[in-house]
Amino acid sequence: MKNIAVIGAGTMGNGIAHTFAQSGYKVHLIDISEDSLKRGMDTISKNLDRMVSKEKITEDDKNNTLSNVSTFTSIAEGVNGVDLVVEAATENTDLKLKIFKDLDKNTEASTILATNTSSISITQIAAAVSNPERVIGMHFMNPVPIMKLVEIIRGYNTSDEITNTIMELSKKLNKVPVEVNDYPGFVANRILMPMINEAIETLYNGVAGVYEIDTVMKLGMAHPMGPLQLADFIGLDVCQSILEVMYDGFKNPKYAPCPLLTNMVRAGKIGVKSGEGFYDYSESRKAEKVSEQFSS
């Protein structure tokens, strides 16, 4: 296995492409938008620069990694001749089903089809292709080049051969693969999202403020980041979407998104990517923080 296609040049997609390319694989990064591809490649380059400055890689390593990535705006062209496709598009069921129908038409029957979905059923996605035994979940964690875990999710029809191949491939990427079965939220989000939702409920009920809730979890539970700050980094829209998938799958009210989360998403305050969520990430606030640092 030498040639990999990654669909989606956003945060997860460019991170996955970076990781494969740095490990020596030839990567086809696919997105319908040229602008998204440019932003994705710029992000990879900046992240590699950061690694060079920290002396984790050399300048040659950076250049070799970038030379391993080619960009495409067509799925048909981008998946031609690849051994593995990793879909990392927006967490939307209809979109993923459409992509996998396209992949069914444009890939060889031997090509492994993986999805980076964090909550949507692998079995449901696999139903879009004629041979569902080749479909599997590869749920990378963000930031992909740094985080070690990969959840490997077997769909109902995923073959043992495909599962073993992807487990071994993940190890070659210097990751730690963990095999889980196909239930809503898998393991990571089935545990993480109710915790985040409960933190939002705690804020909604007036028990404590944002800073206080996050401080309790960081200092009391040794979490590197508080749940509300983590929600901002994940994206409140993504958190809401995952909770809705689990609520639909289990019909258990404990997975229902908190009304405060729903209202914030409706208002467009979805975290880091919008400039505001539970915290303020605007340029003016960044300037204030710099000023505070110099005055302290």
PDB file of C-alpha atoms in Angstrom:
ATOM      1  CA  MET A   1       0.000   0.000   0.000  1.00  0.00           C
ATOM      2  CA  LYS A   2       1.682   3.162  -1.246  1.00  0.00           C
ATOM      3  CA  ASN A   3      -0.953   5.471  -2.701  1.00  0.00           C
ATOM      4  CA  ILE A   4      -3.587   7.140  -0.517  1.00  0.00           C
ATOM      5  CA  ALA A   5      -6.454   9.496  -1.339  1.00  0.00           C
ATOM      6  CA  VAL A   6      -7.882  11.814   1.301  1.00  0.00           C
ATOM      7  CA  ILE A   7     -11.243  13.468   0.613  1.00  0.00           C
ATOM      8  CA  GLY A   8     -11.669  16.836   2.310  1.00  0.00           C
ATOM      9  CA  ALA A   9      -8.947  19.432   2.878  1.00  0.00           C
ATOM     10  CA  GLY A  10     -10.317  20.815   6.142  1.00  0.00           C
ATOM     11  CA  THR A  11      -8.828  20.434   9.614  1.00  0.00           C
ATOM     12  CA  MET A  12      -9.028  16.641   9.734  1.00  0.00           C
ATOM     13  CA  GLY A  13      -8.374  16.039   6.037  1.00  0.00           C
ATOM     14  CA  ASN A  14      -5.194  18.072   5.806  1.00  0.00           C
ATOM     15  CA  GLY A  15      -3.985  16.548   9.077  1.00  0.00           C
ATOM     16  CA  ILE A  16      -4.542  13.026   7.746  1.00  0.00           C
ATOM     17  CA  ALA A  17      -2.835  13.915   4.449  1.00  0.00           C
ATOM     18  CA  HIS A  18       0.105  15.410   6.392  1.00  0.00           C
ATOM     19  CA  THR A  19       0.459  12.259   8.496  1.00  0.00           C
ATOM     20  CA  PHE A  20       0.462   9.850   5.551  1.00  0.00           C
ATOM     21  CA  ALA A  21       2.796  12.052   3.481  1.00  0.00           C
ATOM     22  CA  GLN A  22       5.275  12.424   6.343  1.00  0.00           C
ATOM     23  CA  SER A  23       5.346   8.623   6.626  1.00  0.00           C
ATOM     24  CA  GLY A  24       6.372   8.331   2.973  1.00  0.00           C
ATOM     25  CA  TYR A  25       3.032   7.636   1.280  1.00  0.00           C
ATOM     26  CA  LYS A  26       1.961   9.354  -1.927  1.00  0.00           C
ATOM     27  CA  VAL A  27      -1.198  11.289  -1.087  1.00  0.00           C
ATOM     28  CA  HIS A  28      -3.941  12.665  -3.325  1.00  0.00           C
ATOM     29  CA  LEU A  29      -5.739  15.406  -1.381  1.00  0.00           C
ATOM     30  CA  ILE A  30      -9.216  15.951  -2.853  1.00  0.00           C
ATOM     31  CA  ASP A  31     -11.664  18.802  -2.338  1.00  0.00           C
ATOM     32  CA  ILE A  32     -14.253  20.457  -4.572  1.00  0.00           C
ATOM     33  CA  SER A  33     -12.795  23.884  -3.749  1.00  0.00           C
ATOM     34  CA  GLU A  34      -9.404  25.113  -4.979  1.00  0.00           C
ATOM     35  CA  ASP A  35      -9.411  27.628  -2.122  1.00  0.00           C
ATOM     36  CA  SER A  36      -9.918  24.839   0.422  1.00  0.00           C
ATOM     37  CA  LEU A  37      -7.049  22.883  -1.117  1.00  0.00           C
ATOM     38  CA  LYS A  38      -4.781  25.926  -0.925  1.00  0.00           C
ATOM     39  CA  ARG A  39      -5.710  26.541   2.718  1.00  0.00           C
ATOM     40  CA  GLY A  40      -5.151  22.855   3.461  1.00  0.00           C
ATOM     41  CA  MET A  41      -1.692  22.857   1.881  1.00  0.00           C
ATOM     42  CA  ASP A  42      -0.812  26.120   3.652  1.00  0.00           C
ATOM     43  CA  THR A  43      -1.798  24.514   6.964  1.00  0.00           C
ATOM     44  CA  ILE A  44       0.358  21.455   6.272  1.00  0.00           C
ATOM     45  CA  SER A  45       3.302  23.698   5.385  1.00  0.00           C
ATOM     46  CA  LYS A  46       2.885  25.825   8.544  1.00  0.00           C
ATOM     47  CA  ASN A  47       2.627  22.741  10.746  1.00  0.00           C
ATOM     48  CA  LEU A  48       5.770  21.321   9.163  1.00  0.00           C
ATOM     49  CA  ASP A  49       7.558  24.645   9.740  1.00  0.00           C
ATOM     50  CA  ARG A  50       6.609  24.403  13.401  1.00  0.00           C
ATOM     51  CA  MET A  51       8.074  20.905  13.565  1.00  0.00           C
ATOM     52  CA  VAL A  52      11.278  22.112  11.911  1.00  0.00           C
ATOM     53  CA  SER A  53      11.611  24.985  14.402  1.00  0.00           C
ATOM     54  CA  LYS A  54      11.240  22.494  17.258  1.00  0.00           C
ATOM     55  CA  GLU A  55      13.874  20.291  15.602  1.00  0.00           C
ATOM     56  CA  LYS A  56      11.495  17.339  15.360  1.00  0.00           C
ATOM     57  CA  ILE A  57      12.111  17.095  11.604  1.00  0.00           C
ATOM     58  CA  THR A  58      14.622  18.558   9.152  1.00  0.00           C
ATOM     59  CA  GLU A  59      14.017  20.978   6.286  1.00  0.00           C
ATOM     60  CA  ASP A  60      14.508  18.024   3.904  1.00  0.00           C
ATOM     61  CA  ASP A  61      11.831  16.074   5.771  1.00  0.00           C
ATOM     62  CA  LYS A  62       9.455  18.991   5.314  1.00  0.00           C
ATOM     63  CA  ASN A  63      10.167  19.273   1.583  1.00  0.00           C
ATOM     64  CA  ASN A  64       9.812  15.518   1.065  1.00  0.00           C
ATOM     65  CA  THR A  65       6.473  15.540   2.893  1.00  0.00           C
ATOM     66  CA  LEU A  66       5.101  18.381   0.768  1.00  0.00           C
ATOM     67  CA  SER A  67       6.324  16.710  -2.431  1.00  0.00           C
ATOM     68  CA  ASN A  68       4.328  13.602  -1.487  1.00  0.00           C
ATOM     69  CA  VAL A  69       0.994  15.504  -1.662  1.00  0.00           C
ATOM     70  CA  SER A  70      -0.855  16.236  -4.901  1.00  0.00           C
ATOM     71  CA  THR A  71      -4.203  18.073  -5.034  1.00  0.00           C
ATOM     72  CA  PHE A  72      -7.349  17.311  -7.028  1.00  0.00           C
ATOM     73  CA  THR A  73     -10.831  18.804  -7.353  1.00  0.00           C
ATOM     74  CA  SER A  74     -12.301  15.659  -8.927  1.00  0.00           C
ATOM     75  CA  ILE A  75     -12.975  12.464  -6.984  1.00  0.00           C
ATOM     76  CA  ALA A  76     -12.739  10.361 -10.149  1.00  0.00           C
ATOM     77  CA  GLU A  77      -9.255  11.703 -10.943  1.00  0.00           C
ATOM     78  CA  GLY A  78      -8.069  11.821  -7.340  1.00  0.00           C
ATOM     79  CA  VAL A  79      -8.878   8.191  -6.481  1.00  0.00           C
ATOM     80  CA  ASN A  80      -7.476   6.743  -9.700  1.00  0.00           C
ATOM     81  CA  GLY A  81      -4.916   4.050  -8.854  1.00  0.00           C
ATOM     82  CA  VAL A  82      -4.971   4.481  -5.065  1.00  0.00           C
ATOM     83  CA  ASP A  83      -4.912   1.614  -2.563  1.00  0.00           C
ATOM     84  CA  LEU A  84      -6.857   3.378   0.189  1.00  0.00           C
ATOM     85  CA  VAL A  85      -9.328   6.248   0.334  1.00  0.00           C
ATOM     86  CA  VAL A  86      -9.890   8.096   3.627  1.00  0.00           C
ATOM     87  CA  GLU A  87     -13.011  10.259   3.518  1.00  0.00           C
ATOM     88  CA  ALA A  88     -12.795  13.271   5.858  1.00  0.00           C
ATOM     89  CA  ALA A  89     -15.616  15.478   4.593  1.00  0.00           C
ATOM     90  CA  THR A  90     -18.129  17.368   6.742  1.00  0.00           C
ATOM     91  CA  GLU A  91     -19.954  15.259   9.353  1.00  0.00           C
ATOM     92  CA  ASN A  92     -23.150  14.978   7.302  1.00  0.00           C
ATOM     93  CA  THR A  93     -24.756  11.615   6.553  1.00  0.00           C
ATOM     94  CA  ASP A  94     -26.209  12.521   3.149  1.00  0.00           C
ATOM     95  CA  LEU A  95     -22.913  13.985   1.969  1.00  0.00           C
ATOM     96  CA  LYS A  96     -20.949  10.918   3.058  1.00  0.00           C
ATOM     97  CA  LEU A  97     -23.411   8.558   1.367  1.00  0.00           C
ATOM     98  CA  LYS A  98     -23.088  10.549  -1.869  1.00  0.00           C
ATOM     99  CA  ILE A  99     -19.282  10.426  -1.674  1.00  0.00           C
ATOM    100  CA  PHE A 100     -19.255   6.666  -1.103  1.00  0.00           C
ATOM    101  CA  LYS A 101     -21.611   6.107  -4.039  1.00  0.00           C
ATOM    102  CA  ASP A 102     -19.113   8.024  -6.167  1.00  0.00           C
ATOM    103  CA  LEU A 103     -16.251   5.972  -4.726  1.00  0.00           C
ATOM    104  CA  ASP A 104     -18.108   2.754  -5.581  1.00  0.00           C
ATOM    105  CA  LYS A 105     -18.177   3.841  -9.228  1.00  0.00           C
ATOM    106  CA  ASN A 106     -14.632   5.193  -9.435  1.00  0.00           C
ATOM    107  CA  THR A 107     -12.448   2.761  -7.466  1.00  0.00           C
ATOM    108  CA  GLU A 108     -11.302  -0.795  -7.985  1.00  0.00           C
ATOM    109  CA  ALA A 109     -13.073  -3.466  -5.919  1.00  0.00           C
ATOM    110  CA  SER A 110      -9.797  -4.044  -4.054  1.00  0.00           C
ATOM    111  CA  THR A 111      -9.484  -0.402  -2.899  1.00  0.00           C
ATOM    112  CA  ILE A 112     -10.127  -0.005   0.824  1.00  0.00           C
ATOM    113  CA  LEU A 113     -12.654   2.700   1.627  1.00  0.00           C
ATOM    114  CA  ALA A 114     -12.296   4.326   5.044  1.00  0.00           C
ATOM    115  CA  THR A 115     -14.232   7.134   6.685  1.00  0.00           C
ATOM    116  CA  ASN A 116     -13.001   9.474   9.400  1.00  0.00           C
ATOM    117  CA  THR A 117     -16.549   9.932  10.727  1.00  0.00           C
ATOM    118  CA  SER A 118     -16.674  10.516  14.462  1.00  0.00           C
ATOM    119  CA  SER A 119     -20.216   9.212  14.976  1.00  0.00           C
ATOM    120  CA  ILE A 120     -22.102   8.133  11.830  1.00  0.00           C
ATOM    121  CA  SER A 121     -22.735   4.400  11.362  1.00  0.00           C
ATOM    122  CA  ILE A 122     -20.056   2.639   9.308  1.00  0.00           C
ATOM    123  CA  THR A 123     -22.663   0.027   8.348  1.00  0.00           C
ATOM    124  CA  GLN A 124     -24.949   2.757   6.985  1.00  0.00           C
ATOM    125  CA  ILE A 125     -22.132   4.333   4.980  1.00  0.00           C
ATOM    126  CA  ALA A 126     -21.015   0.915   3.685  1.00  0.00           C
ATOM    127  CA  ALA A 127     -24.528   0.265   2.356  1.00  0.00           C
ATOM    128  CA  ALA A 128     -23.780   2.845  -0.357  1.00  0.00           C
ATOM    129  CA  VAL A 129     -21.210   0.559  -2.021  1.00  0.00           C
ATOM    130  CA  SER A 130     -21.646  -2.757  -3.785  1.00  0.00           C
ATOM    131  CA  ASN A 131     -19.045  -4.594  -1.669  1.00  0.00           C
ATOM    132  CA  PRO A 132     -19.440  -3.245   1.900  1.00  0.00           C
ATOM    133  CA  GLU A 133     -16.821  -5.593   3.336  1.00  0.00           C
ATOM    134  CA  ARG A 134     -14.128  -3.124   2.154  1.00  0.00           C
ATOM    135  CA  VAL A 135     -15.548  -0.177   4.150  1.00  0.00           C
ATOM    136  CA  ILE A 136     -14.128   0.658   7.587  1.00  0.00           C
ATOM    137  CA  GLY A 137     -13.892   3.568  10.019  1.00  0.00           C
ATOM    138  CA  MET A 138     -10.566   5.307  10.705  1.00  0.00           C
ATOM    139  CA  HIS A 139     -11.384   7.940  13.313  1.00  0.00           C
ATOM    140  CA  PHE A 140      -8.265  10.053  13.783  1.00  0.00           C
ATOM    141  CA  MET A 141      -7.986  12.536  16.641  1.00  0.00           C
ATOM    142  CA  ASN A 142      -7.268  16.253  16.232  1.00  0.00           C
ATOM    143  CA  PRO A 143      -4.525  17.435  15.717  1.00  0.00           C
ATOM    144  CA  VAL A 144      -3.858  14.359  13.600  1.00  0.00           C
ATOM    145  CA  PRO A 145      -0.039  14.673  13.239  1.00  0.00           C
ATOM    146  CA  ILE A 146       0.325  14.747  17.037  1.00  0.00           C
ATOM    147  CA  MET A 147      -2.448  12.601  18.536  1.00  0.00           C
ATOM    148  CA  LYS A 148      -1.600   8.892  18.742  1.00  0.00           C
ATOM    149  CA  LEU A 149      -5.064   7.314  18.841  1.00  0.00           C
ATOM    150  CA  VAL A 150      -6.962   5.985  15.835  1.00  0.00           C
ATOM    151  CA  GLU A 151     -10.337   4.369  16.467  1.00  0.00           C
ATOM    152  CA  ILE A 152     -10.733   1.526  13.961  1.00  0.00           C
ATOM    153  CA  ILE A 153     -14.451   0.874  13.568  1.00  0.00           C
ATOM    154  CA  ARG A 154     -15.767  -2.299  12.001  1.00  0.00           C
ATOM    155  CA  GLY A 155     -19.047  -2.086  10.159  1.00  0.00           C
ATOM    156  CA  TYR A 156     -21.418  -5.056  10.243  1.00  0.00           C
ATOM    157  CA  ASN A 157     -19.896  -6.396   7.006  1.00  0.00           C
ATOM    158  CA  THR A 158     -16.277  -5.225   7.343  1.00  0.00           C
ATOM    159  CA  SER A 159     -13.965  -8.170   6.669  1.00  0.00           C
ATOM    160  CA  ASP A 160     -11.284  -9.440   9.040  1.00  0.00           C
ATOM    161  CA  GLU A 161      -8.702  -8.942   6.286  1.00  0.00           C
ATOM    162  CA  ILE A 162      -9.561  -5.249   5.858  1.00  0.00           C
ATOM    163  CA  THR A 163      -9.613  -4.702   9.617  1.00  0.00           C
ATOM    164  CA  ASN A 164      -6.194  -6.309  10.085  1.00  0.00           C
ATOM    165  CA  THR A 165      -4.733  -4.357   7.164  1.00  0.00           C
ATOM    166  CA  ILE A 166      -5.906  -1.014   8.574  1.00  0.00           C
ATOM    167  CA  MET A 167      -4.732  -1.904  12.084  1.00  0.00           C
ATOM    168  CA  GLU A 168      -1.243  -2.614  10.755  1.00  0.00           C
ATOM    169  CA  LEU A 169      -1.254   0.464   8.524  1.00  0.00           C
ATOM    170  CA  SER A 170      -2.103   2.666  11.526  1.00  0.00           C
ATOM    171  CA  LYS A 171       0.908   1.288  13.386  1.00  0.00           C
ATOM    172  CA  LYS A 172       3.122   2.178  10.411  1.00  0.00           C
ATOM    173  CA  LEU A 173       1.895   5.762  10.836  1.00  0.00           C
ATOM    174  CA  ASN A 174       3.231   5.616  14.405  1.00  0.00           C
ATOM    175  CA  LYS A 175      -0.332   5.592  15.734  1.00  0.00           C
ATOM    176  CA  VAL A 176      -2.030   3.385  18.308  1.00  0.00           C
ATOM    177  CA  PRO A 177      -5.076   1.732  16.701  1.00  0.00           C
ATOM    178  CA  VAL A 178      -7.949   0.547  18.888  1.00  0.00           C
ATOM    179  CA  GLU A 179     -10.608  -1.694  17.349  1.00  0.00           C
ATOM    180  CA  VAL A 180     -14.207  -0.901  18.295  1.00  0.00           C
ATOM    181  CA  ASN A 181     -17.621  -1.976  17.041  1.00  0.00           C
ATOM    182  CA  ASP A 182     -20.145   0.089  15.126  1.00  0.00           C
ATOM    183  CA  TYR A 183     -22.481   1.775  17.610  1.00  0.00           C
ATOM    184  CA  PRO A 184     -23.414   5.488  17.757  1.00  0.00           C
ATOM    185  CA  GLY A 185     -20.476   7.608  18.926  1.00  0.00           C
ATOM    186  CA  PHE A 186     -18.176   4.553  18.971  1.00  0.00           C
ATOM    187  CA  VAL A 187     -16.058   4.826  22.178  1.00  0.00           C
ATOM    188  CA  ALA A 188     -14.407   8.257  22.094  1.00  0.00           C
ATOM    189  CA  ASN A 189     -17.495  10.362  21.490  1.00  0.00           C
ATOM    190  CA  ARG A 190     -19.901   8.121  23.361  1.00  0.00           C
ATOM    191  CA  ILE A 191     -17.943   9.045  26.499  1.00  0.00           C
ATOM    192  CA  LEU A 192     -16.647  12.520  25.576  1.00  0.00           C
ATOM    193  CA  MET A 193     -19.795  14.157  24.190  1.00  0.00           C
ATOM    194  CA  PRO A 194     -22.068  13.452  27.191  1.00  0.00           C
ATOM    195  CA  MET A 195     -19.340  14.959  29.397  1.00  0.00           C
ATOM    196  CA  ILE A 196     -19.175  18.090  27.236  1.00  0.00           C
ATOM    197  CA  ASN A 197     -22.983  18.258  27.130  1.00  0.00           C
ATOM    198  CA  GLU A 198     -23.147  17.954  30.930  1.00  0.00           C
ATOM    199  CA  ALA A 199     -20.610  20.768  31.295  1.00  0.00           C
ATOM    200  CA  ILE A 200     -22.848  22.930  29.090  1.00  0.00           C
ATOM    201  CA  GLU A 201     -25.885  21.908  31.186  1.00  0.00           C
ATOM    202  CA  THR A 202     -23.948  22.921  34.315  1.00  0.00           C
ATOM    203  CA  LEU A 203     -23.347  26.359  32.804  1.00  0.00           C
ATOM    204  CA  TYR A 204     -26.970  26.556  31.541  1.00  0.00           C
ATOM    205  CA  ASN A 205     -28.298  25.800  35.046  1.00  0.00           C
ATOM    206  CA  GLY A 206     -26.155  28.512  36.613  1.00  0.00           C
ATOM    207  CA  VAL A 207     -24.083  26.185  38.789  1.00  0.00           C
ATOM    208  CA  ALA A 208     -20.834  27.915  37.793  1.00  0.00           C
ATOM    209  CA  GLY A 209     -19.267  30.019  35.042  1.00  0.00           C
ATOM    210  CA  VAL A 210     -17.221  28.959  32.028  1.00  0.00           C
ATOM    211  CA  TYR A 211     -13.829  29.561  33.629  1.00  0.00           C
ATOM    212  CA  GLU A 212     -14.863  27.884  36.879  1.00  0.00           C
ATOM    213  CA  ILE A 213     -16.219  24.745  35.176  1.00  0.00           C
ATOM    214  CA  ASP A 214     -13.111  24.329  33.040  1.00  0.00           C
ATOM    215  CA  THR A 215     -10.789  24.997  35.984  1.00  0.00           C
ATOM    216  CA  VAL A 216     -12.476  22.298  38.084  1.00  0.00           C
ATOM    217  CA  MET A 217     -11.984  19.746  35.319  1.00  0.00           C
ATOM    218  CA  LYS A 218      -8.393  20.776  34.582  1.00  0.00           C
ATOM    219  CA  LEU A 219      -7.121  20.997  38.146  1.00  0.00           C
ATOM    220  CA  GLY A 220      -9.440  18.475  39.775  1.00  0.00           C
ATOM    221  CA  MET A 221      -9.538  15.784  37.078  1.00  0.00           C
ATOM    222  CA  ALA A 222      -6.149  16.438  35.411  1.00  0.00           C
ATOM    223  CA  HIS A 223      -7.712  17.176  32.018  1.00  0.00           C
ATOM    224  CA  PRO A 224      -5.305  19.124  29.780  1.00  0.00           C
ATOM    225  CA  MET A 225      -8.208  21.273  28.574  1.00  0.00           C
ATOM    226  CA  GLY A 226     -11.589  22.048  30.132  1.00  0.00           C
ATOM    227  CA  PRO A 227     -14.692  20.569  28.424  1.00  0.00           C
ATOM    228  CA  LEU A 228     -16.067  23.958  27.338  1.00  0.00           C
ATOM    229  CA  GLN A 229     -12.759  25.024  25.798  1.00  0.00           C
ATOM    230  CA  LEU A 230     -12.485  21.613  24.132  1.00  0.00           C
ATOM    231  CA  ALA A 231     -15.990  22.033  22.713  1.00  0.00           C
ATOM    232  CA  ASP A 232     -14.888  25.353  21.205  1.00  0.00           C
ATOM    233  CA  PHE A 233     -11.917  23.660  19.537  1.00  0.00           C
ATOM    234  CA  ILE A 234     -14.010  20.761  18.213  1.00  0.00           C
ATOM    235  CA  GLY A 235     -16.721  23.156  17.026  1.00  0.00           C
ATOM    236  CA  LEU A 236     -20.062  23.499  18.794  1.00  0.00           C
ATOM    237  CA  ASP A 237     -21.851  22.603  15.557  1.00  0.00           C
ATOM    238  CA  VAL A 238     -19.885  19.350  15.386  1.00  0.00           C
ATOM    239  CA  CYS A 239     -20.645  18.593  19.051  1.00  0.00           C
ATOM    240  CA  GLN A 240     -24.340  19.165  18.426  1.00  0.00           C
ATOM    241  CA  SER A 241     -24.284  16.950  15.323  1.00  0.00           C
ATOM    242  CA  ILE A 242     -22.591  14.071  17.161  1.00  0.00           C
ATOM    243  CA  LEU A 243     -25.020  14.307  20.078  1.00  0.00           C
ATOM    244  CA  GLU A 244     -27.953  14.252  17.661  1.00  0.00           C
ATOM    245  CA  VAL A 245     -26.575  11.114  15.968  1.00  0.00           C
ATOM    246  CA  MET A 246     -26.293   9.398  19.360  1.00  0.00           C
ATOM    247  CA  TYR A 247     -29.734  10.609  20.454  1.00  0.00           C
ATOM    248  CA  ASP A 248     -31.270   9.277  17.218  1.00  0.00           C
ATOM    249  CA  GLY A 249     -29.383   5.990  17.601  1.00  0.00           C
ATOM    250  CA  PHE A 250     -30.121   5.289  21.272  1.00  0.00           C
ATOM    251  CA  LYS A 251     -33.365   7.275  21.805  1.00  0.00           C
ATOM    252  CA  ASN A 252     -31.977   8.098  25.243  1.00  0.00           C
ATOM    253  CA  PRO A 253     -32.610  11.668  26.502  1.00  0.00           C
ATOM    254  CA  LYS A 254     -29.168  11.833  28.131  1.00  0.00           C
ATOM    255  CA  TYR A 255     -27.729  12.347  24.641  1.00  0.00           C
ATOM    256  CA  ALA A 256     -30.078  15.230  23.712  1.00  0.00           C
ATOM    257  CA  PRO A 257     -28.088  18.444  23.078  1.00  0.00           C
ATOM    258  CA  CYS A 258     -28.428  21.066  25.816  1.00  0.00           C
ATOM    259  CA  PRO A 259     -30.704  23.996  24.771  1.00  0.00           C
ATOM    260  CA  LEU A 260     -27.797  26.389  25.351  1.00  0.00           C
ATOM    261  CA  LEU A 261     -25.655  24.450  22.854  1.00  0.00           C
ATOM    262  CA  THR A 262     -28.475  24.520  20.293  1.00  0.00           C
ATOM    263  CA  ASN A 263     -28.985  28.269  20.704  1.00  0.00           C
ATOM    264  CA  MET A 264     -25.266  29.026  20.392  1.00  0.00           C
ATOM    265  CA  VAL A 265     -25.076  27.033  17.156  1.00  0.00           C
ATOM    266  CA  ARG A 266     -28.138  28.861  15.814  1.00  0.00           C
ATOM    267  CA  ALA A 267     -26.480  32.173  16.683  1.00  0.00           C
ATOM    268  CA  GLY A 268     -23.317  31.168  14.807  1.00  0.00           C
ATOM    269  CA  LYS A 269     -21.163  31.170  17.934  1.00  0.00           C
ATOM    270  CA  ILE A 270     -19.578  27.794  17.260  1.00  0.00           C
ATOM    271  CA  GLY A 271     -16.118  28.170  18.764  1.00  0.00           C
ATOM    272  CA  VAL A 272     -12.640  28.870  17.449  1.00  0.00           C
ATOM    273  CA  LYS A 273     -13.581  28.741  13.761  1.00  0.00           C
ATOM    274  CA  SER A 274     -16.238  31.469  14.177  1.00  0.00           C
ATOM    275  CA  GLY A 275     -14.159  33.587  16.565  1.00  0.00           C
ATOM    276  CA  GLU A 276     -16.469  33.071  19.517  1.00  0.00           C
ATOM    277  CA  GLY A 277     -17.962  30.204  21.498  1.00  0.00           C
ATOM    278  CA  PHE A 278     -17.703  29.811  25.236  1.00  0.00           C
ATOM    279  CA  TYR A 279     -14.525  31.888  24.892  1.00  0.00           C
ATOM    280  CA  ASP A 280     -13.667  34.899  22.718  1.00  0.00           C
ATOM    281  CA  TYR A 281     -11.177  34.138  19.916  1.00  0.00           C
ATOM    282  CA  SER A 282     -11.552  37.407  18.019  1.00  0.00           C
ATOM    283  CA  GLU A 283      -8.545  39.423  16.883  1.00  0.00           C
ATOM    284  CA  SER A 284      -9.368  42.170  19.407  1.00  0.00           C
ATOM    285  CA  ARG A 285      -9.336  39.658  22.237  1.00  0.00           C
ATOM    286  CA  LYS A 286      -6.014  38.254  21.017  1.00  0.00           C
ATOM    287  CA  ALA A 287      -4.589  41.769  21.142  1.00  0.00           C
ATOM    288  CA  GLU A 288      -5.901  42.185  24.683  1.00  0.00           C
ATOM    289  CA  LYS A 289      -4.181  38.968  25.733  1.00  0.00           C
ATOM    290  CA  VAL A 290      -0.855  40.162  24.283  1.00  0.00           C
ATOM    291  CA  SER A 291      -1.271  43.454  26.131  1.00  0.00           C
ATOM    292  CA  GLU A 292      -2.042  41.596  29.385  1.00  0.00           C
ATOM    293  CA  GLN A 293       1.095  39.483  28.973  1.00  0.00           C
ATOM    294  CA  PHE A 294       3.339  42.543  28.493  1.00  0.00           C
ATOM    295  CA  SER A 295       1.759  44.433  31.416  1.00  0.00           C
ATOM    296  CA  SER A 296       2.001  41.536  33.866  1.00  0.00           C
TER     297      SER A 296
END
